[in-house]
PDB file of N, CA and C in Angstrom:
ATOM      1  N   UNK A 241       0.818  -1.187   0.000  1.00 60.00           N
ATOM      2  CA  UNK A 241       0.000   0.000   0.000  1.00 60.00           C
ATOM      3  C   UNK A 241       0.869   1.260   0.000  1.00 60.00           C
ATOM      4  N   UNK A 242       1.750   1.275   0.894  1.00 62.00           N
ATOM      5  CA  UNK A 242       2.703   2.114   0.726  1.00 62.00           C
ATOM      6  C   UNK A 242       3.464   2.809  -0.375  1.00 62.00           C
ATOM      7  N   UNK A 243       3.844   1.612  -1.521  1.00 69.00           N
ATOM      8  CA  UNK A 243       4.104   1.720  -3.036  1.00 69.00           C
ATOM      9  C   UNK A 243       3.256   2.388  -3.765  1.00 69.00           C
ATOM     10  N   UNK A 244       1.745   1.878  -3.254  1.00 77.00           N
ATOM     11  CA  UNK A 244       1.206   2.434  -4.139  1.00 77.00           C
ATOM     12  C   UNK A 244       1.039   4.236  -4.366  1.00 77.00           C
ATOM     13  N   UNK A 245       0.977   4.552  -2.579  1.00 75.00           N
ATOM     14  CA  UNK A 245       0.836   6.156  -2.585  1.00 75.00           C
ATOM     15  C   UNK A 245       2.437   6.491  -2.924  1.00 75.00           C
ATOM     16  N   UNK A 246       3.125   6.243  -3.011  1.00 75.00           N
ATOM     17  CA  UNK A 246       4.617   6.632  -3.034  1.00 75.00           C
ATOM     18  C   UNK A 246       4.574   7.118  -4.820  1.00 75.00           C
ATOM     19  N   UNK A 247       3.884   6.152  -5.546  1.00 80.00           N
ATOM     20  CA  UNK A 247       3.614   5.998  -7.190  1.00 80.00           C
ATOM     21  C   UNK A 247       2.658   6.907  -7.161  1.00 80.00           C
ATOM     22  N   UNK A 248       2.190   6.906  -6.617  1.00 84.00           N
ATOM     23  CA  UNK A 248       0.955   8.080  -6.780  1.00 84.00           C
ATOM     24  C   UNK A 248       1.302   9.638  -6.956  1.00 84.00           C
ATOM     25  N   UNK A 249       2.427   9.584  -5.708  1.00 83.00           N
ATOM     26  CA  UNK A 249       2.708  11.364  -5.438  1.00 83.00           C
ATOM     27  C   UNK A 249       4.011  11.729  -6.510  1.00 83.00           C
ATOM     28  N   UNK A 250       4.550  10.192  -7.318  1.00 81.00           N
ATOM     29  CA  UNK A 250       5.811  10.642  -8.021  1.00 81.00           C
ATOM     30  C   UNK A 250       4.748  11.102  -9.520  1.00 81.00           C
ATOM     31  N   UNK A 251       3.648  10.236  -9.658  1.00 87.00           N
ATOM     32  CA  UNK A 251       3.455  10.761 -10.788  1.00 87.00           C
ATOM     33  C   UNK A 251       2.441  12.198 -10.429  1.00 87.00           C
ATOM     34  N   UNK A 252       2.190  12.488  -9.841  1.00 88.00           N
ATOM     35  CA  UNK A 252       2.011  14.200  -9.122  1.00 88.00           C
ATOM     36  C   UNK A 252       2.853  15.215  -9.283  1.00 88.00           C
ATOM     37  N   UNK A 253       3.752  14.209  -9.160  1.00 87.00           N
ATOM     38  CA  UNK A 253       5.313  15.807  -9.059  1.00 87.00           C
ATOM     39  C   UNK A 253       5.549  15.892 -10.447  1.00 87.00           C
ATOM     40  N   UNK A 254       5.756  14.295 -11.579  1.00 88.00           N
ATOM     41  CA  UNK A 254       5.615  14.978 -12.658  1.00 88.00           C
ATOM     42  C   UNK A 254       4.997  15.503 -13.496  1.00 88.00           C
ATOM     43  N   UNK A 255       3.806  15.678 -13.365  1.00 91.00           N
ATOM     44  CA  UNK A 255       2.576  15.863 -13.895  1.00 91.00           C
ATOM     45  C   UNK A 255       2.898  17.593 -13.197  1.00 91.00           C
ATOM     46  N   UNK A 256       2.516  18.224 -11.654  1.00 89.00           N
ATOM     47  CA  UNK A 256       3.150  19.295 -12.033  1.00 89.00           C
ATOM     48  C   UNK A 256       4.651  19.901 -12.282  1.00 89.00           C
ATOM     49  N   UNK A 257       5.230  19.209 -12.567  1.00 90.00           N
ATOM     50  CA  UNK A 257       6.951  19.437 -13.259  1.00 90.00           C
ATOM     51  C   UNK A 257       6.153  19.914 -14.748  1.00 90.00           C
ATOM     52  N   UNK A 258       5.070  18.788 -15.656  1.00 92.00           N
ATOM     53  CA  UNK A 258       5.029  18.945 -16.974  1.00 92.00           C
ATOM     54  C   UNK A 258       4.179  21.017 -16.926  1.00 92.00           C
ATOM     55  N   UNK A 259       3.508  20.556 -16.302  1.00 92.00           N
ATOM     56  CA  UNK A 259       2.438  21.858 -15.979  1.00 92.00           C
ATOM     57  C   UNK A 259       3.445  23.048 -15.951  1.00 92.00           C
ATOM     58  N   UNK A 260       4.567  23.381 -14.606  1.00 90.00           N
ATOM     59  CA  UNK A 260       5.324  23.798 -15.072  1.00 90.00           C
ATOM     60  C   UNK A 260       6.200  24.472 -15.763  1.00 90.00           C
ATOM     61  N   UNK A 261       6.720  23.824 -16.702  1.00 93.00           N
ATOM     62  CA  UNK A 261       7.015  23.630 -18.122  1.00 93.00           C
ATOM     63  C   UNK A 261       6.360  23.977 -19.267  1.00 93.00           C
ATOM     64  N   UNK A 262       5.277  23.839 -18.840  1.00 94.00           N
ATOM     65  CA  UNK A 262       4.376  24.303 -19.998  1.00 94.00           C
ATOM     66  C   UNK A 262       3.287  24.708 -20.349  1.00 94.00           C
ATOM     67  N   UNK A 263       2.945  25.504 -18.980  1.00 93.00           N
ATOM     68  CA  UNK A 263       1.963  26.165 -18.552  1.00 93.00           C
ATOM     69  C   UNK A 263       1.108  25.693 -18.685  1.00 93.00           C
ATOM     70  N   UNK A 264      -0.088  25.808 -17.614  1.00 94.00           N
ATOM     71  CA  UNK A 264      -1.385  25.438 -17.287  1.00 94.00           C
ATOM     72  C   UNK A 264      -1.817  25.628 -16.165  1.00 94.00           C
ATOM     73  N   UNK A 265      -2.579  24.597 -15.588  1.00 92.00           N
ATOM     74  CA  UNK A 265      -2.890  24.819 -14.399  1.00 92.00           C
ATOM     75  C   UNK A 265      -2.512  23.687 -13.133  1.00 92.00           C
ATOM     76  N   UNK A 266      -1.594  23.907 -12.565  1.00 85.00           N
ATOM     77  CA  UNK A 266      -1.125  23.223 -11.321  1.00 85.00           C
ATOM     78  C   UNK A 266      -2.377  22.156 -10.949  1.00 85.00           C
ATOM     79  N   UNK A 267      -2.325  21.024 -10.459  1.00 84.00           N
ATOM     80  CA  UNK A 267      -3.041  19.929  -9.892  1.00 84.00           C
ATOM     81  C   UNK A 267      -3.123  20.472  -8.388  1.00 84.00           C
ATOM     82  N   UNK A 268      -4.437  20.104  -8.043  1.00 81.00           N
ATOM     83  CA  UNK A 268      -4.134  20.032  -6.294  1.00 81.00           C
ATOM     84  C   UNK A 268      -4.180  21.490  -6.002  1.00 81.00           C
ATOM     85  N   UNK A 269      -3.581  22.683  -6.600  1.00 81.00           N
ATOM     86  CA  UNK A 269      -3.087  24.162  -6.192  1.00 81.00           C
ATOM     87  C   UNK A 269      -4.409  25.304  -6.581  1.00 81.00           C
ATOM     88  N   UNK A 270      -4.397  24.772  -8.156  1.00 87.00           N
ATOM     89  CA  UNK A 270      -5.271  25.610  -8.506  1.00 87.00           C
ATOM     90  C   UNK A 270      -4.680  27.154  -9.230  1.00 87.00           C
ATOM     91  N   UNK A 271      -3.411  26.892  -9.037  1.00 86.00           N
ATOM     92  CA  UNK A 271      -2.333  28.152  -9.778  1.00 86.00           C
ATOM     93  C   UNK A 271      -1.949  27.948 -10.817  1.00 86.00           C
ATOM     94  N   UNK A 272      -2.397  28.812 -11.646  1.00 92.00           N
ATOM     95  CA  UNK A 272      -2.394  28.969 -12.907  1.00 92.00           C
ATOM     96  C   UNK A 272      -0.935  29.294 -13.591  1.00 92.00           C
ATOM     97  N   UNK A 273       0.094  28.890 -14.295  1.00 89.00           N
ATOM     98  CA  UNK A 273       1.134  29.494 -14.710  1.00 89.00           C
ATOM     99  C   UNK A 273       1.067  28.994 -16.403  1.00 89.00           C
ATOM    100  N   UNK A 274       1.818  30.245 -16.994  1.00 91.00           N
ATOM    101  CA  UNK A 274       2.301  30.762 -17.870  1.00 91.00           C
ATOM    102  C   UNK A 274       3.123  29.694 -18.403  1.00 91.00           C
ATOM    103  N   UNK A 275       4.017  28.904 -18.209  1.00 89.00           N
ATOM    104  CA  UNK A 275       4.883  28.049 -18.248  1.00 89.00           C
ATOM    105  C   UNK A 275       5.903  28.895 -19.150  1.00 89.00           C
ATOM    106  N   UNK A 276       7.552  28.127 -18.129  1.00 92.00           N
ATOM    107  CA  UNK A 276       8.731  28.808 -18.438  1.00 92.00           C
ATOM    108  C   UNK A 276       9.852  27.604 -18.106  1.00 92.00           C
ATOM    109  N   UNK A 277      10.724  27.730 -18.689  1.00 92.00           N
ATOM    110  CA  UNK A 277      12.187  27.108 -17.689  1.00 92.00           C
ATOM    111  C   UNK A 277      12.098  27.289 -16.082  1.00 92.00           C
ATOM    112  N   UNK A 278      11.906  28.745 -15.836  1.00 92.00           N
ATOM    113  CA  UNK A 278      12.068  29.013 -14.736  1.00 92.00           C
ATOM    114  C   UNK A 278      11.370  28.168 -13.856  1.00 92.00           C
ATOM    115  N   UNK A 279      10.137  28.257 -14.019  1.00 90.00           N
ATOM    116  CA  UNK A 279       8.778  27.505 -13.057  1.00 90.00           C
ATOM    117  C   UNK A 279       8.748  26.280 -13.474  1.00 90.00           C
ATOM    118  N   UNK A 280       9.068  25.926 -14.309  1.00 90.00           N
ATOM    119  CA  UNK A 280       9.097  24.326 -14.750  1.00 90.00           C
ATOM    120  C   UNK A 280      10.341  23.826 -13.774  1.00 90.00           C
ATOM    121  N   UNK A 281      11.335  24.258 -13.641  1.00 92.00           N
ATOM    122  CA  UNK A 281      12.496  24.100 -13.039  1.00 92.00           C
ATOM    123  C   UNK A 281      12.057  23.978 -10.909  1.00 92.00           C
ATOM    124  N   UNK A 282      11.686  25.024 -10.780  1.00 90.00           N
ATOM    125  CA  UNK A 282      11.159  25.559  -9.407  1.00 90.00           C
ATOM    126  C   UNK A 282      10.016  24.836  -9.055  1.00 90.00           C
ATOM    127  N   UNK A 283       9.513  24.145 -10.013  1.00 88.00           N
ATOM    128  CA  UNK A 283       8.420  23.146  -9.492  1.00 88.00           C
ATOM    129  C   UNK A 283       9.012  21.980  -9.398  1.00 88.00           C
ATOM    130  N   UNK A 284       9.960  21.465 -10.030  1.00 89.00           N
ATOM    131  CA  UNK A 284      11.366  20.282  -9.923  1.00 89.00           C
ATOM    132  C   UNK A 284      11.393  20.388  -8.434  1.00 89.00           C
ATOM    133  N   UNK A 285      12.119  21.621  -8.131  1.00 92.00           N
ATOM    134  CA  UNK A 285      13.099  21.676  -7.254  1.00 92.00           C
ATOM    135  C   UNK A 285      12.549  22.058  -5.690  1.00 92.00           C
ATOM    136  N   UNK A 286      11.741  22.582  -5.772  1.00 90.00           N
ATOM    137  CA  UNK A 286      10.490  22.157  -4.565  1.00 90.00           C
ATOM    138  C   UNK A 286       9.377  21.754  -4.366  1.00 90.00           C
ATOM    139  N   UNK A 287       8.499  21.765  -5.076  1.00 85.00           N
ATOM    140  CA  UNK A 287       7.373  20.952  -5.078  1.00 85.00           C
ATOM    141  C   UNK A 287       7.524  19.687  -5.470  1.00 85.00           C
ATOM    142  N   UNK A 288       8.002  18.781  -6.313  1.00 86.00           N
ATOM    143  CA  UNK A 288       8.153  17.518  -6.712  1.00 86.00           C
ATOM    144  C   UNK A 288       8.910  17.073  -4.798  1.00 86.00           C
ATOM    145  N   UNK A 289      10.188  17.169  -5.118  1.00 88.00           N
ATOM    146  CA  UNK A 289      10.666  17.147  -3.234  1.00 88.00           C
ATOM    147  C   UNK A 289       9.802  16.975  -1.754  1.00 88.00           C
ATOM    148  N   UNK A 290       9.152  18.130  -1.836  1.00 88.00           N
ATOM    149  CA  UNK A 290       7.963  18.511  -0.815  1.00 88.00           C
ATOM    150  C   UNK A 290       6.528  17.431  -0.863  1.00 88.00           C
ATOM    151  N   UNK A 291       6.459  16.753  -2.336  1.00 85.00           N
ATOM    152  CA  UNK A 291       5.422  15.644  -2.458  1.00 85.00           C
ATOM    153  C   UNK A 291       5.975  14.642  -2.286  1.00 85.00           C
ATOM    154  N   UNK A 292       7.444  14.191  -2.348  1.00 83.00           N
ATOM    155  CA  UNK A 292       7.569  13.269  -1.760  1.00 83.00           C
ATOM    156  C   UNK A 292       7.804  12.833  -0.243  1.00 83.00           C
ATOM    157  N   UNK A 293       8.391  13.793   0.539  1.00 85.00           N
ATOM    158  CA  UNK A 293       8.481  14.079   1.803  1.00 85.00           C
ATOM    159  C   UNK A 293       7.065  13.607   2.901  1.00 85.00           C
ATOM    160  N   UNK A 294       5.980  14.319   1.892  1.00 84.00           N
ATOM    161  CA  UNK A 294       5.207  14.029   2.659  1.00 84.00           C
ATOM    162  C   UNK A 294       4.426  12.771   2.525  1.00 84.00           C
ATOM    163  N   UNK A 295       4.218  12.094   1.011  1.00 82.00           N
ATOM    164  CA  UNK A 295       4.253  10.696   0.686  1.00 82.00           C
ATOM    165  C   UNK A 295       4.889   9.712   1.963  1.00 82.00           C
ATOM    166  N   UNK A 296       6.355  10.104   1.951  1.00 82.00           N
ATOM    167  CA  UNK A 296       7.199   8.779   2.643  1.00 82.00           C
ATOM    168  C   UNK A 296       7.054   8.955   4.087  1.00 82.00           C
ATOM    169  N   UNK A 297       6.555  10.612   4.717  1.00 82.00           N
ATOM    170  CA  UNK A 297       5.995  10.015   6.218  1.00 82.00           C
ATOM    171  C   UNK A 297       4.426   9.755   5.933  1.00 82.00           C
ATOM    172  N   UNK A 298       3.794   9.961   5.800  1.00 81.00           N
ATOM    173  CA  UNK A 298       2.400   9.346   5.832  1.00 81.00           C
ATOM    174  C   UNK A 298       2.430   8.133   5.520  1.00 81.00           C
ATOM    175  N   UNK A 299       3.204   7.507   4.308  1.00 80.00           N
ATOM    176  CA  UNK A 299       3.203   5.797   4.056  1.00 80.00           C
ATOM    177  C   UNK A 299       4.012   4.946   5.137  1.00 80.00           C
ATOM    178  N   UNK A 300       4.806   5.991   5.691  1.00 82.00           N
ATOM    179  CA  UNK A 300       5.713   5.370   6.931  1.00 82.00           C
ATOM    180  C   UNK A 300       5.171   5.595   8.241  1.00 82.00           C
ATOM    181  N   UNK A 301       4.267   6.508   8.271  1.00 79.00           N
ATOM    182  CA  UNK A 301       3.717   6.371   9.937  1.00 79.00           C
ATOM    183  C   UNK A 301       3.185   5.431  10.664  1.00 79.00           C
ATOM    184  N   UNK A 302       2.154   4.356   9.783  1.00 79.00           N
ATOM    185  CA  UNK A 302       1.684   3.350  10.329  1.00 79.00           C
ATOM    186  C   UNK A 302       2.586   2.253  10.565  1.00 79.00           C
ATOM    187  N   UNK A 303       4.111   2.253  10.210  1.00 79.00           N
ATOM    188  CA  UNK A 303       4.849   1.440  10.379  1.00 79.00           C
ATOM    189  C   UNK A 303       5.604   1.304  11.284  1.00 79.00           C
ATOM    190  N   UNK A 304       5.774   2.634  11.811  1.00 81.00           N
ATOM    191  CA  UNK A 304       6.685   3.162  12.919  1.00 81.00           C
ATOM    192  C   UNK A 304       5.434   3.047  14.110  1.00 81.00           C
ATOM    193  N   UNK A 305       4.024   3.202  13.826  1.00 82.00           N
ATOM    194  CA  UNK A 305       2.976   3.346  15.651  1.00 82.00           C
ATOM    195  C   UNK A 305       3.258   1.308  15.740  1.00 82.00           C
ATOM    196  N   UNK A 306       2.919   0.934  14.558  1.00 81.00           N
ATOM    197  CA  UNK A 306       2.853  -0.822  14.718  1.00 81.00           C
ATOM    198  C   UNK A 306       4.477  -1.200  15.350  1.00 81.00           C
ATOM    199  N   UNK A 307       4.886  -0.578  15.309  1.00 82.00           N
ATOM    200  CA  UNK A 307       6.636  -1.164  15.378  1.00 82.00           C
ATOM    201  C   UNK A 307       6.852  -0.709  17.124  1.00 82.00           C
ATOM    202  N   UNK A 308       6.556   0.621  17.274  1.00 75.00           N
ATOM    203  CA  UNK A 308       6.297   1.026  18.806  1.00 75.00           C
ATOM    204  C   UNK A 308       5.250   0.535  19.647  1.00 75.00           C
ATOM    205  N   UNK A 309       3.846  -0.139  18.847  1.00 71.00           N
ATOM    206  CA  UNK A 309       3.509  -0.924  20.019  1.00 71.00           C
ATOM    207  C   UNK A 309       3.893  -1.881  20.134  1.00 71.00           C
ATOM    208  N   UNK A 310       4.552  -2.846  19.300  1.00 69.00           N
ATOM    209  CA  UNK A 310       4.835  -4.074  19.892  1.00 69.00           C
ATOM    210  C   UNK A 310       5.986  -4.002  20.742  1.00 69.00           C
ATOM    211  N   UNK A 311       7.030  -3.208  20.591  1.00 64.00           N
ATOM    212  CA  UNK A 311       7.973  -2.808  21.778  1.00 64.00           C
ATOM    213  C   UNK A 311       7.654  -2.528  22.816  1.00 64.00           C
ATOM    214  N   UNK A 312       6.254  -2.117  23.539  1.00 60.00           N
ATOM    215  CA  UNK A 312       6.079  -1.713  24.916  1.00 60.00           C
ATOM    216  C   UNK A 312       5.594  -3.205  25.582  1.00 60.00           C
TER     217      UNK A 312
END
């Protein structure tokens, strides 16, 4: 299950990486851009990052409460 949201948020980041790039309208945001190098780039370089971050603790939290209760 974990894989699956992990696949989920990579094809998110590129989907807005393509957006981006080539203007439209951001997924999820609702921000409209022009598309450039610049913002195609800046959506790379923090937003793609920032979706995965939060992907790998949310797919990892239930692993870490199951792992701490059986230790007590």
């Amino acid at each position: 299950m974990a894989y699956t949201a992990a696949g989920a948020v990579a094809l998110l980041g590129l989907w807005c990486s393509v957006v981006g790039f080539t203007g439209g309208t951001l997924p999820l945001i609702g921000l409209k851009t022009a598309g450039s190098s610049l913002v195609g780039l800046g959506v790379l370089a923090v937003v793609t990052p920032t979706l995965a971050r939060i992907a790998f603790w949310i797919s990892l939290a239930p692993l870490l409460l199951a792992t701490k209760r059986r230790t007590r």
